[in-house]
PDB file of N, CA and C in Angstrom:
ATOM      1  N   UNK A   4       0.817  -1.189   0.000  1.00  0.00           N
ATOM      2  CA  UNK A   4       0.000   0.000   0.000  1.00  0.00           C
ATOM      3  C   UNK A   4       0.862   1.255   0.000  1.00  0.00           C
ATOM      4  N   UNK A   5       1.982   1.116   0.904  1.00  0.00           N
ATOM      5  CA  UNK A   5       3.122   2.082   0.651  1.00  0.00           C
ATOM      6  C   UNK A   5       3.738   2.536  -0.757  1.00  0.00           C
ATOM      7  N   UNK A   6       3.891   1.467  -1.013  1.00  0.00           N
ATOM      8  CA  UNK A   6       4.538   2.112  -2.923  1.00  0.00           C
ATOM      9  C   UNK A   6       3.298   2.197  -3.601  1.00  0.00           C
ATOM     10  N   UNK A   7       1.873   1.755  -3.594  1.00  0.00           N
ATOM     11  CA  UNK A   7       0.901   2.522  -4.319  1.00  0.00           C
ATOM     12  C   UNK A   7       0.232   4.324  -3.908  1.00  0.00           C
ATOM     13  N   UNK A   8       1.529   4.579  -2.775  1.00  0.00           N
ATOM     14  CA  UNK A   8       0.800   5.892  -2.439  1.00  0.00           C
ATOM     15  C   UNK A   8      -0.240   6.279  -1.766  1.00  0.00           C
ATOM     16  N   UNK A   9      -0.792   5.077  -1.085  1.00  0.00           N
ATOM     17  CA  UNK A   9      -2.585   4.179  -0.144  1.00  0.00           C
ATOM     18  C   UNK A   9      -2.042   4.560   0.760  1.00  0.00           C
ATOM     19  N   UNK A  10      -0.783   4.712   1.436  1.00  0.00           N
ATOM     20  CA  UNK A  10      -0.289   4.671   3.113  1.00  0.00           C
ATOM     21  C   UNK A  10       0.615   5.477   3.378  1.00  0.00           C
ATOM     22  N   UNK A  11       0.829   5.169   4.936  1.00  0.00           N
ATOM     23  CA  UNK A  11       2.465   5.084   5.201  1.00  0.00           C
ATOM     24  C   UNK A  11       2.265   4.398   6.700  1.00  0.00           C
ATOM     25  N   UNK A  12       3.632   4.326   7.062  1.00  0.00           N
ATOM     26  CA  UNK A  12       3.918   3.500   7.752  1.00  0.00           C
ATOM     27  C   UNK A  12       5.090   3.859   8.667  1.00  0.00           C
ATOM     28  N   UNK A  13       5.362   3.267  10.263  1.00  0.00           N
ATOM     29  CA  UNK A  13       6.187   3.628  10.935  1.00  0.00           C
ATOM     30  C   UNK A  13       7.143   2.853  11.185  1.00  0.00           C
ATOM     31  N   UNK A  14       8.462   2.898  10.788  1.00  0.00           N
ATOM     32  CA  UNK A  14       9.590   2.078  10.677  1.00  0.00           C
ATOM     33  C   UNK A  14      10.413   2.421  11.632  1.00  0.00           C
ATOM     34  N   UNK A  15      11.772   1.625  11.820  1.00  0.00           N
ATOM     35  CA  UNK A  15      12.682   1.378  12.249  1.00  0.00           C
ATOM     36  C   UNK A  15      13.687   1.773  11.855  1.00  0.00           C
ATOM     37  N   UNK A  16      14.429   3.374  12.019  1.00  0.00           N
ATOM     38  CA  UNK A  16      15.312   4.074  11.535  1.00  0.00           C
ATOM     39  C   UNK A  16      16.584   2.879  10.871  1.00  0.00           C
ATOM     40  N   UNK A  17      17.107   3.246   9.567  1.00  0.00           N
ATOM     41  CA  UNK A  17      18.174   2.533   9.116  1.00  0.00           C
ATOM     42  C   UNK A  17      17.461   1.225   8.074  1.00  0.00           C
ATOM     43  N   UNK A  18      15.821   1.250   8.796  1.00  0.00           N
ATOM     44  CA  UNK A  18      15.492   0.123   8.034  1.00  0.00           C
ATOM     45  C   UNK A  18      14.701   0.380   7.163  1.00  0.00           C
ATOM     46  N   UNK A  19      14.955   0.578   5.631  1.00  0.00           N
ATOM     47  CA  UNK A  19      14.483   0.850   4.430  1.00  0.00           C
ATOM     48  C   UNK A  19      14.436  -0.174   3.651  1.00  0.00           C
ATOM     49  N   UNK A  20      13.382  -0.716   3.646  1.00  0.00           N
ATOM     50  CA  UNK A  20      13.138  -1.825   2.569  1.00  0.00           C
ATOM     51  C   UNK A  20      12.537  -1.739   1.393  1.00  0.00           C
ATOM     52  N   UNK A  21      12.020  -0.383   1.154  1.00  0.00           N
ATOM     53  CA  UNK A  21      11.484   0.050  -0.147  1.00  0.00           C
ATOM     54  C   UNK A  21      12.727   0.993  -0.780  1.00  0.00           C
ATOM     55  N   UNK A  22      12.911   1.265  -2.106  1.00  0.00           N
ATOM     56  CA  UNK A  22      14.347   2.413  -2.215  1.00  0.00           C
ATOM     57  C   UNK A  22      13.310   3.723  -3.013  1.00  0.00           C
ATOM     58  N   UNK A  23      11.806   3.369  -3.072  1.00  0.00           N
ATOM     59  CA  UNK A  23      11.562   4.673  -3.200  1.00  0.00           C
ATOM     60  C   UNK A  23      10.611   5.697  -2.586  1.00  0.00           C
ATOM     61  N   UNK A  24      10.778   4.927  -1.410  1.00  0.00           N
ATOM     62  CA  UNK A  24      10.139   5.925   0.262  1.00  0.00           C
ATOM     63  C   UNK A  24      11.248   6.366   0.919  1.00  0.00           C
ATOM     64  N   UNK A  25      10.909   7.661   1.346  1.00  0.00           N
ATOM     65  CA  UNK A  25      12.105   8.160   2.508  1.00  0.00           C
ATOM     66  C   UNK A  25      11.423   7.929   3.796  1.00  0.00           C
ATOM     67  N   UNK A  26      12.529   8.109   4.724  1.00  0.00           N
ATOM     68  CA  UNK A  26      12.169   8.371   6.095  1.00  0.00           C
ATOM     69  C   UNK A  26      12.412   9.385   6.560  1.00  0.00           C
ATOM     70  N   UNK A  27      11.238   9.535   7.104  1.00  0.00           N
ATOM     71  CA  UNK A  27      11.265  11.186   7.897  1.00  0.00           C
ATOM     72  C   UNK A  27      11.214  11.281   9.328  1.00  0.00           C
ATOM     73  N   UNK A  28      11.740  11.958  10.134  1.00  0.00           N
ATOM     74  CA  UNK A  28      12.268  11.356  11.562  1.00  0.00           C
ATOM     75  C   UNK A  28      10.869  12.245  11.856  1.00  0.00           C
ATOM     76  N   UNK A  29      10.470  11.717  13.179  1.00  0.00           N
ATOM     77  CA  UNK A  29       9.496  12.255  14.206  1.00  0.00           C
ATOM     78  C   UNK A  29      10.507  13.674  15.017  1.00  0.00           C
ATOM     79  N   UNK A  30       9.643  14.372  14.891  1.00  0.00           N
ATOM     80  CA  UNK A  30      10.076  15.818  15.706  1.00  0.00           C
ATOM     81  C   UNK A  30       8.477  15.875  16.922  1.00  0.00           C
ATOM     82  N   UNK A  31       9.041  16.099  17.679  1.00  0.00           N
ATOM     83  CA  UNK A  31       9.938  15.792  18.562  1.00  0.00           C
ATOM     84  C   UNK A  31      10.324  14.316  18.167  1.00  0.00           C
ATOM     85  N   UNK A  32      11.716  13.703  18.686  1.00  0.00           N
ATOM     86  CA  UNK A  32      12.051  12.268  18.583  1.00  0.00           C
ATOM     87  C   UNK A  32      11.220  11.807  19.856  1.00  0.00           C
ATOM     88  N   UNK A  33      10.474  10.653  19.041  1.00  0.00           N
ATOM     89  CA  UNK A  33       9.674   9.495  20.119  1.00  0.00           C
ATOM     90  C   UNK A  33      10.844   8.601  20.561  1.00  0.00           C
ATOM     91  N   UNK A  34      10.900   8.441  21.432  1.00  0.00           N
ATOM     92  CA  UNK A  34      12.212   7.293  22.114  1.00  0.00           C
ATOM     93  C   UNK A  34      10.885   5.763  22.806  1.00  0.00           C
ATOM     94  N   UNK A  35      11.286   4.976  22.617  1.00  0.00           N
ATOM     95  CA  UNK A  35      10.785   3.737  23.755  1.00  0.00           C
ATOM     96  C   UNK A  35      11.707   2.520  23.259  1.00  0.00           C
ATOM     97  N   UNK A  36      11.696   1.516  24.468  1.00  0.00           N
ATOM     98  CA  UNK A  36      12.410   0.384  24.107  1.00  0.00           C
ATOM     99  C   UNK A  36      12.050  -0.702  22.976  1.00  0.00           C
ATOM    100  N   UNK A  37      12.683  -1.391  22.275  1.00  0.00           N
ATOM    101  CA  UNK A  37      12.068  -2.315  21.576  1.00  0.00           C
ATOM    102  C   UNK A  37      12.791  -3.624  21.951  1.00  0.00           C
ATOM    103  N   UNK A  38      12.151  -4.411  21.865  1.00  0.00           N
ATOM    104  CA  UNK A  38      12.906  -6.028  21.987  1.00  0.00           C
ATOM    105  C   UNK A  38      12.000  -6.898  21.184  1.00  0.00           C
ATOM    106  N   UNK A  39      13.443  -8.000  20.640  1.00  0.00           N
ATOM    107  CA  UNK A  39      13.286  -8.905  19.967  1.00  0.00           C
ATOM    108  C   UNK A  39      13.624 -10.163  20.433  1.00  0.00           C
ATOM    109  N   UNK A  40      12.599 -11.231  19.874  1.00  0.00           N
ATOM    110  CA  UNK A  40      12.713 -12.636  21.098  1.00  0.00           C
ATOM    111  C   UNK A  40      12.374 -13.586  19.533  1.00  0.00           C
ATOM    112  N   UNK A  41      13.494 -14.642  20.113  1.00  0.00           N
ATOM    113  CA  UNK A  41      12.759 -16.109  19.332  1.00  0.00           C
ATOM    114  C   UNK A  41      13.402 -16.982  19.712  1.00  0.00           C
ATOM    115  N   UNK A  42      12.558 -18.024  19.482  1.00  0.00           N
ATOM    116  CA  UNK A  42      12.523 -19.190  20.136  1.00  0.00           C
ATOM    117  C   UNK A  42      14.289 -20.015  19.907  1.00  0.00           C
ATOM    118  N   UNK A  43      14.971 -20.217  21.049  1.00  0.00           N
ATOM    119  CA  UNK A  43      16.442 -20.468  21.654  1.00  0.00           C
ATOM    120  C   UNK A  43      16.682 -21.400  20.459  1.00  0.00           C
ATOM    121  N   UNK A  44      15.955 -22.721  20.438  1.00  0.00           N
ATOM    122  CA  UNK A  44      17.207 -23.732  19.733  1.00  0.00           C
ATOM    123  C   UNK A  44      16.648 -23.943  17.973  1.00  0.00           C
ATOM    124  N   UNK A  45      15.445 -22.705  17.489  1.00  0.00           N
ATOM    125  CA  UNK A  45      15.061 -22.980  16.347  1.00  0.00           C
ATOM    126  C   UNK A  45      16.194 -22.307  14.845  1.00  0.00           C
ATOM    127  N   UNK A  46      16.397 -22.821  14.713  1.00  0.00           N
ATOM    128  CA  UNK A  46      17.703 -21.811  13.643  1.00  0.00           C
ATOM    129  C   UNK A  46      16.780 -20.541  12.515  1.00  0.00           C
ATOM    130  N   UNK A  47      17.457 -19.826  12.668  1.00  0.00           N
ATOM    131  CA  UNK A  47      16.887 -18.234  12.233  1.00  0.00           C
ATOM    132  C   UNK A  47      17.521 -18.431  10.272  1.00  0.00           C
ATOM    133  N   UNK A  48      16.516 -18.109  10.121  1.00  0.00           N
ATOM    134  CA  UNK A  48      16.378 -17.871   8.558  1.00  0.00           C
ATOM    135  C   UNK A  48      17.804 -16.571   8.402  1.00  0.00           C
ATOM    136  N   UNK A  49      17.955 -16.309   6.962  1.00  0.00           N
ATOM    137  CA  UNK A  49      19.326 -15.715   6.880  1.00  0.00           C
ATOM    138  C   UNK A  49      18.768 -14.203   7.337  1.00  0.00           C
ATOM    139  N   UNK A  50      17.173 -13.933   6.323  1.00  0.00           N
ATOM    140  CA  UNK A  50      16.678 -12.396   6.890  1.00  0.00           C
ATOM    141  C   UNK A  50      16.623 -12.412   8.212  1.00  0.00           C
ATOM    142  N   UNK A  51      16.050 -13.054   8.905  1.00  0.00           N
ATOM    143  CA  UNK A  51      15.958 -12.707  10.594  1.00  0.00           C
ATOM    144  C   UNK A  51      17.311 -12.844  11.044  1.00  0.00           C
ATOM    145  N   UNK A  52      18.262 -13.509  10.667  1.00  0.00           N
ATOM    146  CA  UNK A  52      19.543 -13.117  11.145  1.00  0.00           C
ATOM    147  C   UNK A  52      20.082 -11.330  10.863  1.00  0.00           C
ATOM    148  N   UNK A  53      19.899 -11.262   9.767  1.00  0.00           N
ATOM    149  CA  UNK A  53      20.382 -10.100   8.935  1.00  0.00           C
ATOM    150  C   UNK A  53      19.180  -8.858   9.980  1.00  0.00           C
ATOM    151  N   UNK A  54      18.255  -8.917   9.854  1.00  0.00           N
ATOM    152  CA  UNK A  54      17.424  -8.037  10.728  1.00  0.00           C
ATOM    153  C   UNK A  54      18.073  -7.727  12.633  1.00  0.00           C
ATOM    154  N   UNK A  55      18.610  -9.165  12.935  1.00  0.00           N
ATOM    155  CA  UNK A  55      18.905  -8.758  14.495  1.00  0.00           C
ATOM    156  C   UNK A  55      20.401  -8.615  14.319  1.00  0.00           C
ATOM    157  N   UNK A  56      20.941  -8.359  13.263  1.00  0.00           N
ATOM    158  CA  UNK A  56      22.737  -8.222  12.777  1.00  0.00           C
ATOM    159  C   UNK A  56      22.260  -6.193  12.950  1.00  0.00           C
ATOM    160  N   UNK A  57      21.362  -6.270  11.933  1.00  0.00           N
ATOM    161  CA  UNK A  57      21.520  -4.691  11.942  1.00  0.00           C
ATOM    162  C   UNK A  57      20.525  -3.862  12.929  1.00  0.00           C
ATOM    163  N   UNK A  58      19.851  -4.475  13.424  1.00  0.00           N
ATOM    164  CA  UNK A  58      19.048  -4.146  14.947  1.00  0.00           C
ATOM    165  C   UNK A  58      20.332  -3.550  15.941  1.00  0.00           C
ATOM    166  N   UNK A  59      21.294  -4.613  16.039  1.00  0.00           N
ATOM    167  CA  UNK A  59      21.858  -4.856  16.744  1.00  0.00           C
ATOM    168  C   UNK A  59      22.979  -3.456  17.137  1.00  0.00           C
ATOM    169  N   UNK A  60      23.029  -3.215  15.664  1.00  0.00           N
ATOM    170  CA  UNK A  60      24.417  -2.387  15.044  1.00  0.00           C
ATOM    171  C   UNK A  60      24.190  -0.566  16.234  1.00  0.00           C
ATOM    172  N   UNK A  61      25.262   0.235  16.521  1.00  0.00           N
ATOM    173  CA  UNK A  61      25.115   1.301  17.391  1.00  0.00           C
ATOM    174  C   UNK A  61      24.370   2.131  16.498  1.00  0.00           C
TER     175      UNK A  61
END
């Protein structure tokens, strides 16, 4: 709905998965915690690796 111009949507700074939407920061900046959980001994697909690689990043 985003690339038909129908929406938008609230992302995860750094995380651009479309290349022809920008991100526009919230003024004032909203701050809250986020956490990510999955299940200990199931092996993570390469994207969900790649997602908590750059989650991860400062």
């Amino acid at each position: 709905m985003i690339q038909e111009g129908l929406g938008s949507a609230v992302a995860i700074d750094r995380i651009n998965v479309f290349s022809n939407c920008r991100f526009i920061p919230f003024k004032p900046v909203i701050e809250t915690k986020v956490y990510l959980a999955w299940k200990k001994y199931k092996p993570l697909s390469r994207p969900a690796q790649k997602l908590i690689q750059v989650v991860q990043e400062p």
